[in-house]
Amino acid sequence: MRNPITGETIRVNPFRGFRSIVYKEVLHIRRDFMTVFFAMFIPTLQMIVLGFGIDTNIRQVNTVVFDENGKKESRELIDRLRNSDTFRVREFVQSDAALNDAIVGGRAKVGIKIPYDYSRQLLDRSTAQVLVLIDGSDSSVAGQAINVATSIGFEESLRRALPPRYAIPVEVRPKLLFNPDSRSPNFFLPGLVAVLLLFFTAFLTALAIVREKERGTLEQLFVTPVRPLGLLLGKLVPYFAIGLMGLSALLFFMRTVFQVPIAGHVLLLYALATPYLFVNLSIGLLISSRANTQPEAMQLSMMVILPTIFFSGYIFPRETMPLPFYILSFFVPGTYFVNISRGIILRGAGIQHLWSDGLVLLGMGVLLLLAAAKRFQKKVIAT
Amino acid sequence: MKEKERRLGETEALPDGAAIHAQGLVRRFGKFVAVDGVDLRVDKGEVFGFLGPNGSGKTTVIKMLTGLLPLSGGAAWVDGLDVRMDAEGVRERIGYMSQKFSLYDDLTVTENMTFYGTIYGLRNARLKQRMEATIELNGLEPYVNRQAGKLSGGWKQRLALGCAMLHEPKMMFLDEPTAGIDPVARRQLWDLIFELSGHGVTFFVTTHYIDEAERCSHVGYIYYGRMIADGTPAELKALPDVRPAGTKRVEITAPEITRALRLARAMDGIRSATVFGQSIHALVEERFDLGEMRDALSGHGIHVTEVRTLEPSLEDVFVELTYKHKAVGGWATE
């Protein structure tokens, strides 16, 4: 900047007021602990529900059996189904109508009918048929039931086709990497880190600034020599610190209560959380440049938080999304951090695998912060 | 964050060094012209009272002078700095107190002051010294550790003023500083304003109270974006519009004042009349015979107790000017 009269260069510190704002913001946070508590509430609830409650593995599906055959062979087959851990035989029925009714009525998701000629067909060395009815209204249960029922059928066929004590020709041995027991906390909690940090930062920063709008103190600040960058960064830093504390707490509970091991370097996780926090805080600033009241800010925050929950791959795998959503997911910062978090915690990925995600986040953060600073300069003044 | 002094050229833009100087100030919001060619000059050490109805552009003018709003036209200098070029420099030198006493309710008096003080670059010993002085000047000692939200209106206003003057600005902008505070606090605020003005601080104060305007050394009246009066209270009272040639102002004290007013307004030679307490203030033609009026009112059973000639008040000034501009101007309200 240049003094218009003397032509001298004016050295304006673009961060003017930064320290004062940090000082004040820390006092606000200490006095208004309820807001921080509120921001913690939803992620904590998610952690408890997803960590303890939801088990995405399908076990013990209610099953109803119509055993028309009632011989040794059919009982053997029923035992095999029971032993698979996928099916829990709840009841035996004596007619097709009853079998159907059990599924329609929701008492069972799978109905198995073993026809009267089952054992005779086996002895005749012709094909014995078994009917498996599956309730398709829950696709994940249906998929699992089909797979298990089919493979039990194959095993049973092989066993009967091969001579006794003859080795099975091909055996596929799937091995689940990184989450061998396919425990759902291992899958959800690293992703939850992304959502939690978003709540802590975007949401709290937006509220902090909108509150100043409501009180009229923002206008007052703009008549002081505080510069927009000093104001914005001064607001960011305390919530950044809170975000890091939230991250630490989440990692602690994940490790101790939910027993999710961290395969990679925790320090790398912190290092890469930094650009992510930066993005979120900038989003918070953008929200606050638009919203004039706290409820408005909450609504706008939800518009950011929901896409993160749905499109980041935190709950639904991105690969199976329809193309428009898949493309959209590239613009959701959470996508990159879910990948970083799962990469480090579950797969033990290093910086060589994750640097590009970090770089994208950094780029997003810089762009968003500049946009927020620009909007502030224009918008706040015109109120 | 090392904040070195800004290397500002101290050259005054104006040779005469007025504290505030505005020429043809214009501000448009879309098609709406909020401020329409305002000229303004406030000398150093003056207490400038800025009056006008709500929505007439008072706050808009303040926002332009403090660099909060860009100018749509015209030019303005504050303390010699062009607000279009160096809004930052202007902000450094002024103190501003908004209508709402924008304080942080959850911060204590000391914390609010520390915050605003450090923003202006006050540190350590200097900050401590300025805070002590300001606390003493504003009588805030008993409340230093109280949260601002728990102070009464008058004390909030003192704290807000204290925060605005910590950095010893030479120019103070107070936007309706006395709205909603009790009469004692109002009186004390004005005492403080005059004390500081005695030390060379220039004040730009907006107000709704005519009695406050009477105290000012310089008064401006803005009506729908235009300055329709500008001068010392005495100058304004002497304006030809306020005291047209061949007229005088009289005060008529009488019982049944509203009936008397109705009768008086119908009389020939009375140009305007309005009630003040137990009396009528009227603008009458020089030839108007006060004795005749007495008799006329007596005829209706109203016995005038006192008639005396009157100096116009600032209220009279603003009322007259407003009527005149409504008649002449034709610029619509809103």
XYZ file of C-alpha atoms in Angstrom, chain A:
383
model
C 0.000 0.000 0.000
C 1.185 3.475 -0.768
C 0.435 6.722 0.947
C -1.435 8.736 -1.668
C 0.067 12.019 -0.558
C 3.698 11.352 0.154
C 4.056 8.310 -2.090
C 5.764 6.577 0.810
C 5.119 2.890 1.216
C 2.858 2.255 4.159
C 3.750 -0.917 5.947
C 0.461 -2.306 7.059
C 0.671 -5.460 9.101
C -1.981 -7.647 7.454
C -2.337 -9.655 10.667
C -2.975 -6.635 12.857
C -5.058 -7.509 15.903
C -4.344 -11.250 15.743
C -3.068 -11.599 19.303
C -5.846 -9.491 20.790
C -8.477 -11.598 19.067
C -6.904 -14.838 20.292
C -6.820 -13.455 23.847
C -10.480 -12.527 23.708
C -11.599 -15.725 21.996
C -9.946 -17.901 24.627
C -11.870 -15.983 27.279
C -15.122 -16.544 25.371
C -14.497 -20.264 25.155
C -13.727 -20.470 28.862
C -16.903 -18.592 29.771
C -19.196 -20.296 27.293
C -18.451 -23.936 27.745
C -21.972 -24.981 26.754
C -21.345 -24.291 23.098
C -18.250 -26.449 23.064
C -20.157 -29.143 24.904
C -22.944 -28.969 22.343
C -20.482 -29.335 19.494
C -18.998 -32.370 21.232
C -22.357 -33.990 21.840
C -23.225 -35.214 18.349
C -19.819 -36.679 17.490
C -19.657 -38.368 20.893
C -23.096 -39.850 20.342
C -22.002 -41.112 16.938
C -18.920 -42.632 18.471
C -20.945 -44.516 21.046
C -23.632 -45.667 18.619
C -21.277 -46.653 15.837
C -18.634 -47.992 18.169
C -20.849 -50.149 20.350
C -24.205 -50.442 18.746
C -24.146 -50.957 15.032
C -22.723 -54.213 13.809
C -22.688 -54.258 10.059
C -21.758 -57.923 9.953
C -24.771 -60.036 9.268
C -25.171 -62.808 11.785
C -28.013 -64.956 13.029
C -30.571 -64.055 10.395
C -34.011 -65.277 11.438
C -34.804 -68.319 9.333
C -37.850 -70.478 8.958
C -37.607 -74.051 7.616
C -40.162 -76.213 5.853
C -38.634 -79.678 5.981
C -40.884 -81.751 3.750
C -38.279 -84.449 3.576
C -37.623 -84.991 7.272
C -34.872 -87.598 6.714
C -31.262 -87.841 7.930
C -30.006 -85.993 4.783
C -32.269 -83.010 5.244
C -31.384 -82.727 8.948
C -27.678 -82.757 8.001
C -28.286 -79.862 5.635
C -30.185 -77.912 8.303
C -27.304 -78.422 10.735
C -24.861 -77.062 8.198
C -26.999 -73.974 7.697
C -27.182 -73.491 11.465
C -23.450 -73.864 11.908
C -22.748 -71.160 9.359
C -23.576 -68.482 11.989
C -25.506 -66.643 9.321
C -28.827 -68.389 9.850
C -30.733 -68.809 13.075
C -33.546 -71.315 12.658
C -36.467 -69.851 14.525
C -39.271 -72.105 13.569
C -40.285 -75.098 11.531
C -43.435 -74.910 9.456
C -45.467 -77.541 7.722
C -46.772 -75.821 4.572
C -45.708 -73.511 1.762
C -48.323 -71.021 2.905
C -46.886 -70.921 6.429
C -43.378 -70.510 5.031
C -44.511 -67.590 2.936
C -46.443 -66.078 5.789
C -43.416 -66.119 8.105
C -41.498 -63.955 5.632
C -44.351 -61.613 4.758
C -45.103 -61.165 8.439
C -41.469 -60.253 9.091
C -40.837 -63.105 11.560
C -38.091 -64.424 9.314
C -35.937 -63.004 6.551
C -35.074 -66.351 5.046
C -37.312 -69.299 4.318
C -35.811 -72.683 3.398
C -37.839 -75.441 1.827
C -36.372 -78.921 1.555
C -38.671 -80.889 -0.768
C -40.066 -84.373 0.046
C -37.838 -86.055 -2.559
C -34.578 -84.481 -1.304
C -32.965 -87.617 0.108
C -34.256 -89.803 -2.745
C -32.725 -87.542 -5.379
C -29.406 -87.638 -3.513
C -29.435 -91.399 -3.391
C -30.408 -91.557 -7.093
C -27.394 -89.370 -7.833
C -29.611 -86.833 -9.557
C -29.856 -83.177 -8.550
C -31.684 -82.446 -5.334
C -33.201 -79.007 -5.168
C -33.471 -76.779 -2.141
C -35.572 -73.601 -2.246
C -34.215 -70.600 -0.392
C -36.588 -67.613 -0.144
C -34.902 -64.375 0.847
C -36.514 -61.122 1.938
C -35.070 -58.636 -0.548
C -36.186 -55.555 1.352
C -32.871 -55.458 3.195
C -30.215 -55.670 0.536
C -27.222 -56.306 2.738
C -28.945 -59.186 4.558
C -30.126 -60.600 1.233
C -26.648 -60.485 -0.267
C -25.094 -62.243 2.670
C -27.846 -64.894 2.757
C -27.443 -65.659 -0.950
C -23.684 -66.009 -0.649
C -23.732 -68.226 2.389
C -26.607 -70.417 1.198
C -24.963 -70.888 -2.199
C -21.593 -71.801 -0.775
C -23.148 -74.251 1.687
C -24.870 -75.875 -1.279
C -21.584 -76.148 -3.154
C -19.758 -77.591 -0.201
C -22.511 -80.123 0.346
C -22.392 -81.088 -3.362
C -18.614 -81.472 -3.333
C -18.710 -83.545 -0.197
C -21.198 -85.894 -1.758
C -19.593 -85.955 -5.229
C -16.074 -86.700 -4.091
C -14.997 -90.075 -2.785
C -14.387 -90.154 0.975
C -11.049 -88.765 2.270
C -10.384 -87.136 -1.082
C -8.901 -83.597 -0.844
C -10.920 -80.673 -2.121
C -9.321 -79.636 -5.435
C -9.403 -75.882 -4.990
C -9.766 -73.996 -1.796
C -10.084 -70.209 -1.754
C -8.750 -68.666 1.441
C -9.827 -65.057 1.691
C -7.876 -62.962 4.168
C -9.234 -59.677 5.383
C -6.373 -57.223 5.692
C -6.267 -54.412 8.258
C -9.516 -55.408 9.908
C -9.312 -59.185 10.144
C -12.412 -59.624 12.276
C -14.243 -57.038 10.149
C -15.187 -55.149 13.295
C -17.336 -52.132 12.623
C -15.571 -49.763 15.101
C -12.440 -50.242 13.019
C -14.338 -49.187 9.963
C -16.377 -46.311 11.402
C -14.244 -44.647 14.035
C -11.382 -43.511 11.794
C -13.982 -41.978 9.482
C -15.772 -40.414 12.410
C -12.616 -38.422 13.127
C -13.362 -36.468 9.954
C -16.919 -35.656 11.002
C -15.945 -34.803 14.552
C -13.301 -32.330 13.484
C -15.784 -30.702 11.130
C -18.231 -30.180 13.965
C -15.609 -28.779 16.257
C -14.186 -26.345 13.832
C -16.510 -25.219 11.032
C -19.478 -25.108 13.344
C -17.818 -23.403 16.307
C -15.981 -20.832 14.227
C -19.151 -19.911 12.384
C -21.023 -19.474 15.654
C -18.210 -17.411 17.165
C -18.316 -14.848 14.386
C -22.061 -14.767 13.913
C -22.406 -14.111 17.633
C -20.320 -10.984 17.139
C -22.571 -9.945 14.306
C -25.605 -10.327 16.535
C -24.003 -8.289 19.303
C -22.811 -5.587 16.928
C -19.227 -6.025 18.070
C -18.103 -7.034 14.607
C -18.982 -3.606 13.287
C -17.075 -2.108 16.188
C -14.051 -4.236 15.310
C -14.105 -3.003 11.764
C -13.711 0.581 12.945
C -10.531 -0.414 14.769
C -7.238 -1.084 13.005
C -7.848 -4.856 13.144
C -7.204 -6.284 9.697
C -9.486 -8.965 8.219
C -6.709 -11.567 8.243
C -5.821 -10.769 11.840
C -9.453 -11.144 12.795
C -10.022 -14.370 10.895
C -6.808 -16.075 11.963
C -7.320 -14.893 15.516
C -10.679 -16.641 15.415
C -9.226 -19.749 13.780
C -6.375 -20.491 16.106
C -8.311 -21.145 19.349
C -10.766 -23.429 17.588
C -7.903 -25.124 15.817
C -6.495 -25.941 19.250
C -9.886 -27.235 20.351
C -10.058 -29.349 17.206
C -6.700 -30.933 18.024
C -7.870 -31.631 21.574
C -11.017 -33.234 20.178
C -8.894 -35.355 17.857
C -6.754 -36.501 20.780
C -9.797 -37.401 22.854
C -11.321 -39.356 19.999
C -8.099 -41.263 19.335
C -7.813 -42.038 23.024
C -11.316 -43.540 23.233
C -10.884 -45.339 19.951
C -7.711 -46.958 21.218
C -8.788 -47.793 24.760
C -12.553 -48.310 24.783
C -13.054 -49.652 21.274
C -9.707 -51.394 20.948
C -8.953 -50.122 17.460
C -5.210 -50.389 16.916
C -3.394 -47.560 15.148
C -1.215 -49.153 12.509
C 0.560 -46.033 11.257
C 2.138 -42.992 12.868
C -0.085 -40.904 15.080
C 2.129 -37.886 14.450
C 1.461 -38.143 10.726
C -2.244 -38.174 11.495
C -1.864 -34.949 13.456
C 0.263 -33.422 10.745
C -2.323 -34.201 8.075
C -5.205 -33.169 10.341
C -3.758 -29.669 10.213
C -4.686 -28.887 6.598
C -8.067 -30.524 7.170
C -8.757 -28.341 10.213
C -7.662 -25.359 8.197
C -10.240 -26.197 5.498
C -12.998 -26.635 8.064
C -12.243 -23.406 9.845
C -12.291 -21.576 6.548
C -15.671 -23.133 5.780
C -16.825 -21.857 9.161
C -15.658 -18.382 8.245
C -17.446 -18.530 4.913
C -20.636 -19.609 6.654
C -20.367 -16.740 9.082
C -19.868 -14.240 6.295
C -23.241 -15.322 4.987
C -25.303 -16.026 8.109
C -26.512 -13.181 10.295
C -27.997 -15.144 13.163
C -26.887 -18.203 15.089
C -29.779 -20.420 13.894
C -28.914 -19.477 10.326
C -25.318 -20.456 10.978
C -26.428 -23.818 12.360
C -28.512 -24.539 9.266
C -25.685 -23.643 6.932
C -23.309 -25.794 8.980
C -25.660 -28.735 8.498
C -25.456 -28.189 4.752
C -21.744 -28.837 5.025
C -21.831 -31.550 7.645
C -24.408 -33.761 5.913
C -22.517 -34.075 2.594
C -19.455 -34.954 4.619
C -21.340 -37.739 6.362
C -22.898 -39.093 3.156
C -20.374 -38.479 0.397
C -16.990 -38.699 2.066
C -17.038 -42.492 2.151
C -17.415 -42.361 5.920
C -20.611 -44.445 5.845
C -21.253 -45.362 2.194
C -18.415 -46.569 0.004
C -17.634 -43.996 -2.681
C -17.002 -46.658 -5.314
C -20.660 -47.693 -5.382
C -22.040 -44.159 -5.639
C -23.818 -43.033 -8.817
C -21.482 -40.981 -10.989
C -22.780 -37.483 -10.034
C -22.341 -38.247 -6.331
C -18.975 -39.817 -6.969
C -17.855 -36.624 -8.703
C -19.359 -34.567 -5.907
C -17.379 -36.553 -3.367
C -14.160 -35.108 -4.813
C -15.276 -31.671 -3.655
C -16.021 -32.780 -0.128
C -12.917 -32.155 1.987
C -13.969 -34.981 4.297
C -13.337 -37.457 1.487
C -9.620 -36.790 1.642
C -9.438 -36.878 5.366
C -11.445 -40.108 5.670
C -8.866 -41.624 3.351
C -6.003 -40.181 5.400
C -7.485 -41.312 8.680
C -8.306 -44.854 7.560
C -4.995 -45.036 5.769
C -2.967 -44.234 8.841
C -5.061 -45.945 11.490
C -6.013 -49.135 9.649
C -3.607 -49.635 6.763
C -0.528 -48.104 8.321
C -0.073 -45.836 5.319
C 2.790 -43.345 5.312
C 3.349 -39.901 3.906
C 4.338 -41.429 0.567
C 0.772 -42.707 0.180
C -1.087 -39.731 1.569
C 0.795 -36.603 0.545
C -1.564 -35.888 -2.346
C -4.613 -35.915 -0.055
C -2.860 -33.503 2.275
C -1.941 -31.252 -0.627
C -5.522 -31.133 -1.926
C -6.748 -30.172 1.539
C -4.123 -27.470 1.851
C -5.133 -26.050 -1.517
C -8.807 -26.087 -0.577
C -8.012 -24.366 2.727
C -6.058 -21.558 1.127
C -8.749 -20.925 -1.488
C -11.550 -20.949 1.035
C -9.708 -18.669 3.459
C -9.000 -16.158 0.730
C -12.634 -16.297 -0.360
C -13.758 -15.767 3.230
C -11.389 -12.844 3.762
C -12.605 -11.239 0.566
C -16.253 -11.702 1.424
C -15.618 -10.221 4.821
C -14.001 -7.144 3.470
C -16.964 -6.511 1.199
C -19.884 -7.924 3.047
C -19.395 -6.856 6.633
C -18.835 -3.313 5.591
C -22.086 -3.142 3.676
C -24.276 -4.218 6.563
